[in-house]
C-alpha positions as a printed NumPy array, in Angstrom:
array([[  24.682, -129.864, -151.939],
       [  25.505, -126.486, -150.474],
       [  29.184, -126.094, -149.801],
       [  31.691, -123.343, -149.367],
       [  34.319, -122.55 , -151.946],
       [  37.973, -122.088, -151.148],
       [  37.431, -118.476, -150.238],
       [  34.151, -118.995, -148.487],
       [  31.599, -118.756, -151.254],
       [  28.79 , -121.226, -150.988],
       [  28.314, -123.587, -153.876],
       [  25.182, -125.629, -154.329],
       [  25.475, -129.235, -155.352],
       [  22.874, -131.844, -154.468],
       [  23.574, -134.13 , -151.562],
       [  21.852, -136.287, -148.992],
       [  22.024, -134.187, -145.883],
       [  19.204, -131.733, -145.394],
       [  21.839, -129.121, -144.781],
       [  23.267, -129.799, -148.204],
       [  20.728, -131.52 , -150.381],
       [  19.628, -128.195, -151.701],
       [  21.347, -124.85 , -151.413],
       [  21.349, -124.122, -147.695],
       [  19.414, -120.983, -146.871],
       [  21.93 , -119.492, -144.5  ],
       [  24.963, -120.459, -146.51 ],
       [  23.572, -118.912, -149.671],
       [  22.735, -115.515, -148.184],
       [  26.311, -115.27 , -146.917],
       [  27.852, -115.647, -150.386],
       [  29.769, -112.364, -150.421],
       [  30.413, -112.204, -146.688],
       [  33.891, -113.721, -146.681],
       [  35.284, -110.66 , -148.422],
       [  33.988, -108.37 , -145.677],
       [  34.822, -110.105, -142.407],
       [  31.483, -111.916, -142.413],
       [  29.353, -108.787, -142.688],
       [  26.131, -109.957, -144.261],
       [  23.466, -107.401, -143.494],
       [  23.486, -103.742, -142.63 ],
       [  20.431, -102.528, -140.768],
       [  20.468,  -98.75 , -140.502],
       [  24.224,  -98.97 , -140.106],
       [  24.345, -102.045, -137.877],
       [  25.835, -105.22 , -139.266],
       [  24.349, -108.607, -138.493],
       [  27.184, -111.097, -138.4  ],
       [  26.631, -114.81 , -138.802],
       [  28.575, -116.906, -136.327],
       [  28.574, -120.554, -135.385],
       [  26.119, -119.971, -132.574],
       [  23.813, -117.492, -134.237],
       [  23.924, -113.803, -135.023],
       [  25.675, -110.847, -133.43 ],
       [  25.894, -107.168, -134.26 ],
       [  29.013, -105.117, -134.776],
       [  30.308, -102.211, -136.817],
       [  33.142, -102.564, -139.278],
       [  35.34 ,  -99.99 , -137.529],
       [  34.25 , -100.462, -133.94 ],
       [  36.886, -102.964, -132.868],
       [  39.972, -101.097, -133.903],
       [  42.6  , -100.792, -131.224],
       [  42.612,  -97.14 , -130.15 ],
       [  46.386,  -97.372, -129.888],
       [  46.582,  -97.901, -133.63 ],
       [  45.826,  -94.248, -134.306],
       [  48.348,  -91.955, -132.571],
       [  46.788,  -88.952, -134.259],
       [  43.424,  -89.695, -132.713],
       [  45.067,  -90.247, -129.347],
       [  46.562,  -86.773, -129.295],
       [  43.354,  -85.054, -130.343],
       [  42.153,  -83.001, -127.346],
       [  38.706,  -83.703, -125.958],
       [  36.034,  -81.032, -125.982],
       [  34.612,  -79.814, -122.665],
       [  31.473,  -81.854, -123.29 ],
       [  33.533,  -84.982, -123.985],
       [  35.598,  -84.399, -120.838],
       [  32.44 ,  -84.08 , -118.734],
       [  31.053,  -87.265, -120.267],
       [  34.308,  -89.153, -119.681],
       [  34.404,  -87.959, -116.076],
       [  30.823,  -89.043, -115.537],
       [  31.502,  -92.478, -117.021],
       [  34.589,  -92.916, -114.823],
       [  32.603,  -91.958, -111.749],
       [  29.956,  -94.504, -112.641],
       [  32.571,  -97.209, -113.13 ],
       [  34.119,  -96.447, -109.748],
       [  30.766,  -96.472, -108.005],
       [  29.785,  -99.773, -109.623],
       [  32.882, -101.251, -108.   ],
       [  32.006,  -99.827, -104.609],
       [  34.802,  -97.248, -104.736],
       [  34.299,  -93.777, -103.255],
       [  33.723,  -90.892, -105.651],
       [  36.575,  -88.575, -106.709],
       [  37.657,  -86.102, -103.993],
       [  36.389,  -83.231, -106.156],
       [  32.816,  -84.303, -105.401],
       [  33.313,  -83.92 , -101.657],
       [  32.162,  -80.586, -100.25 ],
       [  35.23 ,  -78.501,  -99.562],
       [  34.218,  -77.908,  -95.941],
       [  34.25 ,  -81.65 ,  -95.293],
       [  37.761,  -82.367,  -96.595],
       [  40.05 ,  -84.245,  -94.218],
       [  43.795,  -84.075,  -93.817],
       [  45.577,  -86.285,  -96.346],
       [  46.925,  -88.586,  -93.635],
       [  43.552,  -89.178,  -91.987],
       [  41.002,  -91.581,  -93.452],
       [  37.452,  -90.949,  -92.26 ],
       [  34.755,  -93.575,  -91.82 ],
       [  31.954,  -92.79 ,  -94.313],
       [  29.388,  -94.182,  -91.85 ],
       [  30.172,  -91.456,  -89.298],
       [  27.916,  -88.408,  -88.97 ],
       [  25.384,  -89.676,  -91.477],
       [  22.271,  -87.517,  -91.726],
       [  18.994,  -88.975,  -90.528],
       [  16.9  ,  -88.905,  -93.664],
       [  13.333,  -90.013,  -94.261],
       [  10.444,  -88.772,  -96.378],
       [   9.467,  -86.228,  -93.714],
       [  12.862,  -84.744,  -92.804],
       [  14.022,  -84.43 ,  -96.382],
       [  11.276,  -81.882,  -97.093],
       [  12.899,  -79.38 ,  -94.765],
       [  16.319,  -79.537,  -96.436],
       [  17.605,  -77.001,  -98.928],
       [  18.769,  -78.105, -102.366],
       [  22.425,  -77.712, -101.347],
       [  21.866,  -79.719,  -98.168],
       [  20.166,  -82.473, -100.108],
       [  23.09 ,  -82.633, -102.501],
       [  25.648,  -82.776,  -99.695],
       [  23.682,  -85.409,  -97.756],
       [  23.204,  -87.541, -100.87 ],
       [  26.962,  -87.599, -101.447],
       [  27.613,  -88.777,  -97.876],
       [  24.944,  -91.451,  -98.122],
       [  26.266,  -92.606, -101.486],
       [  29.821,  -92.963, -100.134],
       [  28.545,  -94.89 ,  -97.129],
       [  26.473,  -97.083,  -99.439],
       [  29.543,  -97.83 , -101.541],
       [  31.452,  -98.852,  -98.4  ],
       [  28.622, -101.116,  -97.234],
       [  28.379, -102.672, -100.7  ],
       [  32.123, -103.297, -100.762],
       [  31.801, -105.029,  -97.372],
       [  28.908, -107.138,  -98.721],
       [  26.455, -105.554,  -96.285],
       [  23.914, -105.381,  -99.065],
       [  20.76 , -104.639,  -97.055],
       [  22.498, -101.763,  -95.294],
       [  23.738, -100.455,  -98.64 ],
       [  20.19 , -100.669, -100.023],
       [  18.951,  -98.509,  -97.149],
       [  21.729,  -95.95 ,  -97.614],
       [  21.213,  -95.67 , -101.375],
       [  17.474,  -95.348, -100.746],
       [  18.087,  -92.372,  -98.463],
       [  20.429,  -90.852, -101.043],
       [  17.631,  -91.193, -103.611],
       [  15.242,  -89.362, -101.263],
       [  17.699,  -86.483, -101.192],
       [  18.417,  -86.466, -104.892],
       [  17.1  ,  -88.99 , -107.473],
       [  20.223,  -89.829, -109.418],
       [  20.591,  -92.655, -111.988],
       [  23.83 ,  -93.765, -110.318],
       [  22.106,  -94.217, -106.963],
       [  19.385,  -96.339, -108.523],
       [  21.906,  -98.391, -110.469],
       [  24.044,  -98.971, -107.371],
       [  21.029, -100.059, -105.35 ],
       [  20.163, -102.381, -108.238],
       [  23.672, -103.854, -107.86 ],
       [  22.795, -104.741, -104.271],
       [  19.562, -106.417, -105.323],
       [  21.555, -108.195, -108.026],
       [  23.896, -109.608, -105.374],
       [  20.85 , -110.792, -103.409],
       [  19.215, -112.322, -106.502],
       [  16.117, -110.115, -106.254],
       [  15.691, -109.746, -110.013],
       [  12.353, -107.919, -109.941],
       [  13.894, -105.22 , -107.769],
       [  16.903, -105.037, -110.107],
       [  14.536, -104.386, -113.005],
       [  12.646, -101.774, -110.986],
       [  15.738,  -99.78 , -110.009],
       [  17.567, -100.035, -113.33 ],
       [  14.388,  -98.909, -115.084],
       [  14.305,  -95.849, -112.815],
       [  17.967,  -95.169, -113.651],
       [  17.321,  -95.514, -117.386],
       [  14.297,  -93.205, -117.162],
       [  16.642,  -90.557, -115.76 ],
       [  19.459,  -91.317, -118.224],
       [  18.305,  -93.242, -121.302],
       [  21.895,  -93.929, -122.388],
       [  23.144,  -95.348, -119.095],
       [  24.888,  -98.414, -120.549],
       [  25.665, -100.212, -117.301],
       [  22.077,  -99.883, -116.117],
       [  20.886, -101.343, -119.424],
       [  23.298, -104.259, -119.111],
       [  22.301, -104.842, -115.476],
       [  18.607, -104.826, -116.388],
       [  19.263, -107.157, -119.331],
       [  20.955, -109.604, -116.976],
       [  17.967, -109.457, -114.613],
       [  15.525, -109.974, -117.471],
       [  17.515, -113.019, -118.529],
       [  17.258, -114.465, -115.012],
       [  13.509, -113.825, -115.151],
       [  13.449, -115.655, -118.521],
       [  12.252, -112.527, -120.285],
       [  14.71 , -113.116, -123.085],
       [  13.208, -110.769, -125.664],
       [  13.409, -107.88 , -123.182],
       [  16.986, -108.835, -122.305],
       [  17.913, -108.945, -125.991],
       [  16.484, -105.456, -126.496],
       [  18.531, -103.99 , -123.628],
       [  21.767, -105.685, -124.653],
       [  21.298, -104.474, -128.219],
       [  20.601, -100.895, -127.091],
       [  23.709, -100.947, -124.902],
       [  25.807, -102.14 , -127.853],
       [  24.558,  -99.328, -130.051],
       [  25.068,  -96.657, -127.386],
       [  28.678,  -97.608, -126.68 ],
       [  29.508,  -98.048, -130.356],
       [  29.836, -101.824, -130.16 ],
       [  33.062, -101.599, -128.165],
       [  32.049, -104.045, -125.415],
       [  32.66 , -107.623, -126.517],
       [  30.741, -109.05 , -123.553],
       [  27.573, -107.225, -124.544],
       [  27.953, -108.255, -128.177],
       [  28.384, -111.864, -127.072],
       [  25.281, -111.533, -124.919],
       [  23.317, -110.349, -127.947],
       [  24.498, -113.412, -129.836],
       [  23.601, -115.721, -126.964],
       [  20.153, -114.181, -126.487],
       [  19.367, -114.252, -130.185],
       [  20.057, -117.961, -130.234],
       [  18.115, -118.498, -127.004],
       [  15.059, -116.607, -128.223],
       [  15.23 , -118.276, -131.624],
       [  15.52 , -121.743, -130.096],
       [  12.507, -121.188, -127.859],
       [  10.404, -119.915, -130.748],
       [  11.768, -122.648, -133.014],
       [  10.592, -125.387, -130.651],
       [   7.161, -123.794, -130.524],
       [   7.005, -123.677, -134.333],
       [   8.125, -127.296, -134.649],
       [   5.472, -128.422, -132.168],
       [   2.687, -127.219, -134.462],
       [   4.475, -127.266, -137.809],
       [   2.741, -129.264, -140.495],
       [   4.959, -131.944, -141.981],
       [   5.073, -131.229, -145.687],
       [   7.449, -131.411, -148.591],
       [   9.892, -128.541, -149.095],
       [  10.059, -126.542, -152.299],
       [  10.255, -128.366, -155.649],
       [  13.758, -126.926, -156.071],
       [  14.86 , -128.633, -152.857],
       [  13.229, -131.969, -153.743],
       [  14.625, -131.973, -157.267],
       [  18.154, -131.245, -156.072],
       [  17.909, -134.054, -153.545],
       [  16.589, -136.656, -155.951],
       [  19.06 , -135.836, -158.7  ],
       [  21.962, -136.383, -156.317],
       [  21.477, -140.056, -157.249],
       [  22.221, -141.342, -160.698],
       [  19.003, -141.755, -162.671],
       [  17.865, -145.329, -163.016],
       [  15.014, -146.822, -165.033],
       [  11.893, -147.921, -163.175],
       [  12.009, -151.542, -161.943],
       [  10.853, -153.999, -164.556],
       [   7.078, -154.238, -164.472],
       [   6.634, -150.671, -163.112],
       [   7.47 , -148.809, -166.324],
       [   5.131, -146.063, -167.458],
       [   3.854, -148.34 , -170.241],
       [   3.236, -151.291, -167.9  ],
       [  -0.328, -152.492, -167.525],
       [  -0.858, -152.422, -163.743],
       [  -4.093, -151.927, -161.809],
       [  -3.909, -148.524, -160.1  ],
       [  -5.911, -149.836, -157.148],
       [  -3.101, -152.206, -156.131],
       [   0.118, -151.562, -154.229],
       [   2.158, -152.088, -157.392],
       [  -0.114, -149.74 , -159.311],
       [   0.344, -146.974, -156.74 ],
       [   4.102, -147.515, -156.741],
       [   4.103, -147.086, -160.518],
       [   1.955, -143.918, -160.262],
       [   4.402, -142.48 , -157.723],
       [   7.356, -143.019, -160.053],
       [   5.521, -141.342, -162.94 ],
       [   4.657, -138.357, -160.722],
       [   8.28 , -137.983, -159.555],
       [   9.446, -137.604, -163.141],
       [   7.279, -134.484, -163.583],
       [   9.649, -132.588, -161.256],
       [   6.907, -130.231, -160.087],
       [   5.487, -129.449, -156.665],
       [   2.185, -131.08 , -157.564],
       [   3.979, -134.103, -158.949],
       [   6.019, -134.594, -155.789],
       [   2.918, -134.342, -153.589],
       [   1.189, -136.944, -155.745],
       [   4.221, -139.207, -155.517],
       [   4.408, -138.976, -151.722],
       [   0.733, -139.918, -151.405],
       [   1.118, -142.799, -153.864],
       [   4.109, -144.284, -152.037],
       [   2.211, -144.14 , -148.741],
       [  -0.791, -145.829, -150.31 ],
       [   1.346, -148.488, -152.025],
       [   2.548, -149.822, -148.684],
       [  -0.913, -149.548, -147.158],
       [  -2.354, -151.73 , -149.946],
       [   0.557, -154.163, -149.741],
       [   1.004, -157.27 , -151.9  ],
       [   4.139, -155.739, -153.396],
       [   6.172, -158.918, -153.739],
       [   9.716, -158.235, -154.897],
       [   8.987, -154.478, -154.998],
       [   8.472, -154.153, -151.227],
       [  12.055, -153.14 , -150.392],
       [  11.943, -150.529, -153.171],
       [   8.598, -149.23 , -151.853],
       [  10.062, -148.742, -148.366],
       [  13.   , -146.93 , -149.955],
       [  10.732, -144.491, -151.801],
       [   8.37 , -143.892, -148.877],
       [  11.374, -143.376, -146.586],
       [  12.808, -140.877, -149.06 ],
       [   9.691, -138.71 , -149.055],
       [   9.232, -139.035, -145.304],
       [  12.769, -137.734, -144.925],
       [  11.999, -134.826, -147.233],
       [   8.944, -134.013, -145.083],
       [  11.164, -133.933, -142.01 ],
       [   9.823, -137.188, -140.545],
       [  13.283, -138.532, -139.807],
       [  12.352, -141.247, -137.307],
       [   9.778, -142.811, -139.632],
       [  12.153, -142.411, -142.57 ],
       [  14.936, -144.264, -140.751],
       [  12.539, -147.098, -139.926],
       [  11.493, -147.38 , -143.579],
       [  15.063, -147.479, -144.864],
       [  16.07 , -150.   , -142.235],
       [  13.167, -152.203, -143.315],
       [  14.246, -151.747, -146.93 ],
       [  17.773, -153.086, -146.326],
       [  16.398, -155.946, -144.237],
       [  14.226, -157.007, -147.157],
       [  16.943, -156.486, -149.764],
       [  20.483, -155.773, -148.636],
       [  21.519, -155.388, -152.267],
       [  19.562, -152.103, -152.481],
       [  22.618, -149.962, -151.759],
       [  20.705, -146.714, -152.229],
       [  18.821, -147.405, -148.971],
       [  22.133, -147.66 , -147.084],
       [  23.313, -144.4  , -148.664],
       [  20.139, -142.512, -147.798],
       [  20.192, -143.841, -144.256],
       [  23.812, -142.696, -143.956],
       [  22.759, -139.163, -144.861],
       [  20.119, -139.146, -142.142],
       [  22.603, -140.361, -139.557],
       [  24.984, -137.611, -140.641],
       [  22.253, -134.983, -140.338],
       [  21.552, -136.216, -136.8  ],
       [  25.258, -135.909, -135.965],
       [  25.984, -139.639, -135.89 ],
       [  29.107, -139.785, -138.037],
       [  30.046, -143.351, -137.056],
       [  26.644, -144.733, -138.038],
       [  26.891, -142.911, -141.368],
       [  30.335, -144.361, -142.049],
       [  29.084, -147.835, -141.118],
       [  26.236, -147.566, -143.628],
       [  28.694, -146.666, -146.388],
       [  30.786, -149.718, -145.472],
       [  27.713, -151.959, -145.637],
       [  26.794, -150.509, -149.029],
       [  30.29 , -151.192, -150.351],
       [  30.13 , -154.742, -149.047],
       [  27.099, -155.232, -151.296],
       [  28.462, -153.53 , -154.403],
       [  31.819, -151.787, -154.34 ],
       [  31.359, -150.785, -157.984],
       [  28.307, -148.588, -157.274],
       [  29.483, -145.032, -158.129],
       [  26.752, -143.462, -155.94 ],
       [  28.46 , -144.847, -152.845],
       [  31.683, -142.997, -153.595],
       [  29.891, -139.796, -154.568],
       [  27.904, -139.621, -151.338],
       [  30.783, -140.78 , -149.154],
       [  32.727, -137.924, -150.709],
       [  29.963, -135.613, -149.518],
       [  30.522, -136.864, -145.978],
       [  34.259, -136.146, -146.277],
       [  33.51 , -132.713, -147.722],
       [  31.171, -131.788, -144.872],
       [  33.841, -132.838, -142.376],
       [  36.505, -130.784, -144.174],
       [  38.411, -133.844, -145.343],
       [  38.929, -132.456, -148.831],
       [  41.707, -134.759, -150.026],
       [  39.571, -137.817, -149.197],
       [  36.555, -136.136, -150.785],
       [  38.439, -135.459, -154.031],
       [  39.61 , -139.075, -154.124],
       [  36.058, -140.399, -153.782],
       [  34.634, -137.945, -156.346],
       [  37.268, -139.074, -158.807],
       [  36.456, -142.732, -158.1  ],
       [  32.789, -141.965, -158.74 ],
       [  33.758, -140.384, -162.076],
       [  35.956, -143.34 , -162.996],
       [  33.034, -145.716, -162.456],
       [  30.539, -143.499, -164.278],
       [  31.827, -140.585, -166.314],
       [  28.351, -139.375, -167.291],
       [  27.073, -138.145, -163.898],
       [  27.5  , -134.386, -163.978],
       [  27.475, -133.72 , -160.241],
       [  30.573, -135.807, -159.578],
       [  32.468, -133.503, -161.95 ],
       [  30.925, -130.36 , -160.453],
       [  31.656, -131.35 , -156.898],
       [  35.204, -132.363, -157.762],
       [  35.707, -128.854, -159.15 ],
       [  34.209, -127.368, -156.001],
       [  36.519, -129.46 , -153.826],
       [  39.583, -128.405, -155.808],
       [  38.501, -124.799, -155.401],
       [  38.064, -125.317, -151.679],
       [  41.564, -126.761, -151.459],
       [  42.958, -123.64 , -153.12 ],
       [  43.686, -125.299, -156.467],
       [  41.928, -122.585, -158.456],
       [  43.536, -123.44 , -161.794],
       [  42.621, -127.132, -161.429],
       [  39.098, -126.223, -160.455],
       [  38.627, -123.929, -163.438],
       [  40.021, -126.609, -165.744],
       [  37.598, -129.165, -164.299],
       [  34.675, -126.861, -164.971],
       [  35.795, -126.061, -168.49 ],
       [  35.995, -129.784, -169.257],
       [  32.605, -130.194, -167.625],
       [  31.067, -127.504, -169.844],
       [  32.552, -129.158, -172.912],
       [  31.133, -132.548, -171.938],
       [  27.746, -131.338, -170.598],
       [  27.218, -128.315, -172.822],
       [  23.423, -128.761, -172.875],
       [  22.985, -129.079, -169.09 ],
       [  22.12 , -125.792, -167.296],
       [  23.503, -126.874, -163.913],
       [  27.128, -126.741, -165.02 ],
       [  26.783, -123.117, -166.183],
       [  25.063, -122.162, -162.941],
       [  27.752, -123.647, -160.705],
       [  30.601, -122.388, -162.848],
       [  29.003, -118.953, -162.597],
       [  29.135, -119.217, -158.818],
       [  32.877, -119.819, -158.909],
       [  33.318, -116.799, -161.183],
       [  31.127, -114.731, -158.869],
       [  33.306, -115.7  , -155.926],
       [  36.303, -114.362, -157.873],
       [  34.353, -111.143, -158.543],
       [  34.348, -111.802, -162.277],
       [  30.856, -110.387, -162.4  ],
       [  30.327, -110.003, -166.132],
       [  31.439, -113.561, -166.875],
       [  29.374, -114.919, -163.996],
       [  26.218, -113.191, -165.216],
       [  26.781, -114.552, -168.718],
       [  26.894, -118.078, -167.291],
       [  23.759, -117.491, -165.208],
       [  21.941, -116.149, -168.296],
       [  22.914, -119.262, -170.238],
       [  21.614, -121.471, -167.436],
       [  18.346, -119.507, -167.256],
       [  17.694, -119.861, -170.99 ],
       [  18.442, -123.588, -170.893],
       [  16.12 , -124.04 , -167.908],
       [  13.316, -122.26 , -169.782],
       [  13.78 , -124.464, -172.817],
       [  14.13 , -127.811, -171.069],
       [  11.849, -127.324, -168.021],
       [   9.39 , -124.503, -168.77 ],
       [   7.031, -125.548, -165.94 ],
       [   9.374, -126.745, -163.206],
       [  12.549, -124.83 , -163.969],
       [  15.31 , -124.624, -161.383],
       [  15.225, -121.058, -160.021],
       [  18.79 , -121.015, -158.668],
       [  20.308, -119.27 , -161.737],
       [  17.75 , -116.461, -161.318],
       [  18.728, -116.004, -157.684],
       [  22.444, -116.181, -158.438],
       [  22.074, -113.513, -161.101],
       [  20.201, -111.346, -158.585],
       [  23.069, -111.706, -156.118],
       [  25.621, -110.894, -158.829],
       [  23.808, -107.68 , -159.784],
       [  23.481, -106.766, -156.113],
       [  27.166, -107.316, -155.392],
       [  28.472, -105.778, -158.592],
       [  26.286, -102.777, -159.261],
       [  24.016, -102.562, -156.195],
       [  21.174, -102.859, -158.701],
       [  18.492, -103.561, -156.096],
       [  15.574, -103.027, -158.461],
       [  16.64 , -105.642, -161.008],
       [  17.79 , -108.032, -158.274],
       [  14.374, -107.818, -156.588],
       [  12.632, -108.478, -159.9  ],
       [  14.661, -111.643, -160.404],
       [  13.883, -112.864, -156.892],
       [  10.188, -112.133, -157.347],
       [  10.246, -114.081, -160.597],
       [  11.88 , -117.007, -158.795],
       [   9.167, -116.893, -156.124],
       [   6.414, -116.898, -158.751],
       [   7.914, -120.065, -160.241],
       [   8.674, -121.655, -156.848],
       [   6.785, -119.826, -154.045],
       [   8.379, -121.972, -151.35 ],
       [  11.992, -121.575, -152.421],
       [  13.793, -120.73 , -149.199],
       [  16.81 , -119.305, -151.026],
       [  14.705, -116.797, -152.954],
       [  12.979, -115.734, -149.73 ],
       [  16.313, -115.269, -147.933],
       [  17.826, -113.32 , -150.804],
       [  14.824, -110.988, -150.867],
       [  15.291, -110.381, -147.149],
       [  18.935, -109.51 , -147.751],
       [  18.112, -107.08 , -150.548],
       [  15.427, -105.369, -148.479],
       [  17.724, -104.986, -145.487],
       [  20.455, -103.463, -147.598],
       [  17.964, -100.825, -148.671],
       [  16.852, -100.132, -145.097],
       [  13.42 , -101.707, -145.65 ],
       [  13.646, -103.45 , -142.313],
       [   9.953, -104.134, -141.746],
       [   9.575, -105.797, -145.135],
       [  12.755, -107.791, -144.56 ],
       [  11.375, -109.064, -141.258],
       [   8.353, -110.467, -143.073],
       [  10.627, -112.436, -145.392],
       [  12.749, -113.762, -142.533],
       [   9.642, -115.005, -140.77 ],
       [   8.544, -116.638, -143.999],
       [  11.956, -118.289, -144.214],
       [  11.411, -119.774, -140.757],
       [   8.097, -121.208, -141.927],
       [   9.786, -122.81 , -144.937],
       [  12.733, -124.204, -142.995],
       [  12.745, -127.955, -142.738],
       [  14.826, -128.854, -139.683],
       [  15.149, -127.35 , -136.21 ],
       [  18.615, -125.989, -137.003],
       [  17.375, -124.247, -140.132],
       [  14.404, -122.78 , -138.254],
       [  16.668, -121.448, -135.482],
       [  18.968, -119.797, -138.038],
       [  16.037, -118.154, -139.799],
       [  14.544, -116.955, -136.528],
       [  17.915, -115.593, -135.392],
       [  17.873, -113.251, -138.362],
       [  14.219, -112.43 , -137.768],
       [  14.843, -111.627, -134.102],
       [  17.901, -109.539, -134.946],
       [  15.803, -107.541, -137.38 ],
       [  12.856, -107.244, -134.997],
       [  15.115, -106.084, -132.169],
       [  16.603, -103.368, -134.352],
       [  13.115, -102.061, -135.044],
       [  12.247, -102.116, -131.349],
       [  15.458, -100.343, -130.366],
       [  14.84 ,  -97.57 , -132.869],
       [  11.236,  -97.262, -131.716],
       [  12.117,  -97.182, -128.008],
       [  15.285,  -95.109, -128.411],
       [  14.566,  -92.808, -131.383],
       [  17.624,  -90.713, -130.543],
       [  19.784,  -93.654, -131.617],
       [  18.457,  -93.723, -135.178],
       [  20.636,  -90.881, -136.428],
       [  23.633,  -92.325, -134.593],
       [  23.126,  -95.653, -136.331],
       [  22.976,  -93.957, -139.701],
       [  26.208,  -92.138, -138.909],
       [  27.86 ,  -95.376, -137.868],
       [  26.638,  -97.022, -141.057],
       [  28.435,  -94.495, -143.233],
       [  31.678,  -96.346, -142.552],
       [  30.319,  -99.732, -143.579],
       [  31.695, -101.339, -146.744],
       [  29.316, -101.579, -149.643],
       [  28.547, -105.122, -150.757],
       [  30.921, -106.411, -153.379],
       [  33.597, -103.869, -152.548],
       [  36.725, -104.383, -150.468]])
């Protein structure tokens, strides 16, 4: 199950939910984020921040209140900065339909302070023919009059008239403000194609015109061109130094929107297959090991061409704990029910086929199998527990709780019930109830390591650090030959930034994995060590080697893929990181996981597109990035 520690670190303990049955991809890559206000990735100086809805960019120092630095407030602006500030203020006023500052009015046209003139009076008659005869000064003066009149018409909601006036001003003098203001009129009329046309003209004249970028992004979104909208919102965020919350929120919204659309397309054609061996192993070992049903032991003499024979073959294959073994098992369980004549083993067969259907992401079929299993044998409490996990994954908490109650009605002394009900409490943040159930599971069966581990995790989450450490020390003493306990204890130490001790625990776990499971070793200690080296010493080279080793052992390990993406991004290898994010989307099992993976991929892709389309921003991004905290440092 993948859970967060008391300070935010993700811990990985097997569970039933797909979000937690193996270390969750997007929880794991955020391990160190809690110490840095959720900063996870830095792309050429831009942070990608994980939020509940997706991903959003910001810079670590971009949201400081300017009032917090009196020294900076008193610092005089340069002439260039004053001109820029004046220009931005003028734009803001014009966007609101306000007239320009009096300084822009030709001196000969000034009126007495007590007299307010009508901007529509004495407007020049401008068309493509007459404008050719005007001098440059005349064009400038006429454009100002037409602009002021356009602002007045816009403020009065006479949008078509304003469009005509701005158009004449553009004939006199193509100015990005005129185009942007005319785009505002088209925006009010809902003519999104025209908004795009005019804002594009404005941006061509001033590539850093933030309001034009935002206006075009909004139009693109209305036209359902979400990737284009995302690009413009992102560029606007970078240009204004990530000071506009609305734009940052729009980036987040668009990332999720684009990712969801692409995620649905991927799911529509995605082949249903088992996840990585690491994932499957973690899921299966979240249940206490039980011997094969009598008559299906490995030594039993059963015809392989019968349903019982295939059921036996599936159980043998599961015990290999390899990718090939799990594929063989899934096929055997399918065939067992096709052949039939299972007798008393039928309920168990539905349980096993439902389990592997669930792992393949076939939730509807899996639920049907588990429901059939409990109908045939209500005493098979494991089927209730597994069905509860599926209900929880689908967001049906009440159905999950009901399944746990039914399981307890059958056998209230089954420790698995309490362990997995504790997982439900943990996921819902009900830590006191979770700790109570973990302890009950331990009381009923003291030899199941994950009850002890998860109890320690829960104590840590509750802030009882000393109790948690004591639980893990007792766990190591009792399960000193089991690599998992060293791996998870190392994660707690890593969260406390006790890097040397954490790495020692990961090394112990790695050596034990090699000795006990040389073919199908759990790669999590390798990945955790990579993260520790990355956070502690920024040793990218060694961290990458460890991740590559993990991927050789388990090529479809989503956590290894995600960690590689993180390491590559931290080194500015954005294109390579994008490849890994896209691979992560392919490996993701559920729609939610796919959307998360694609959110990162789209964030990365958009950064590349922004830097390609706006090369002048690249150096600015690097400058912004100089203030970012290094991973593992406060």
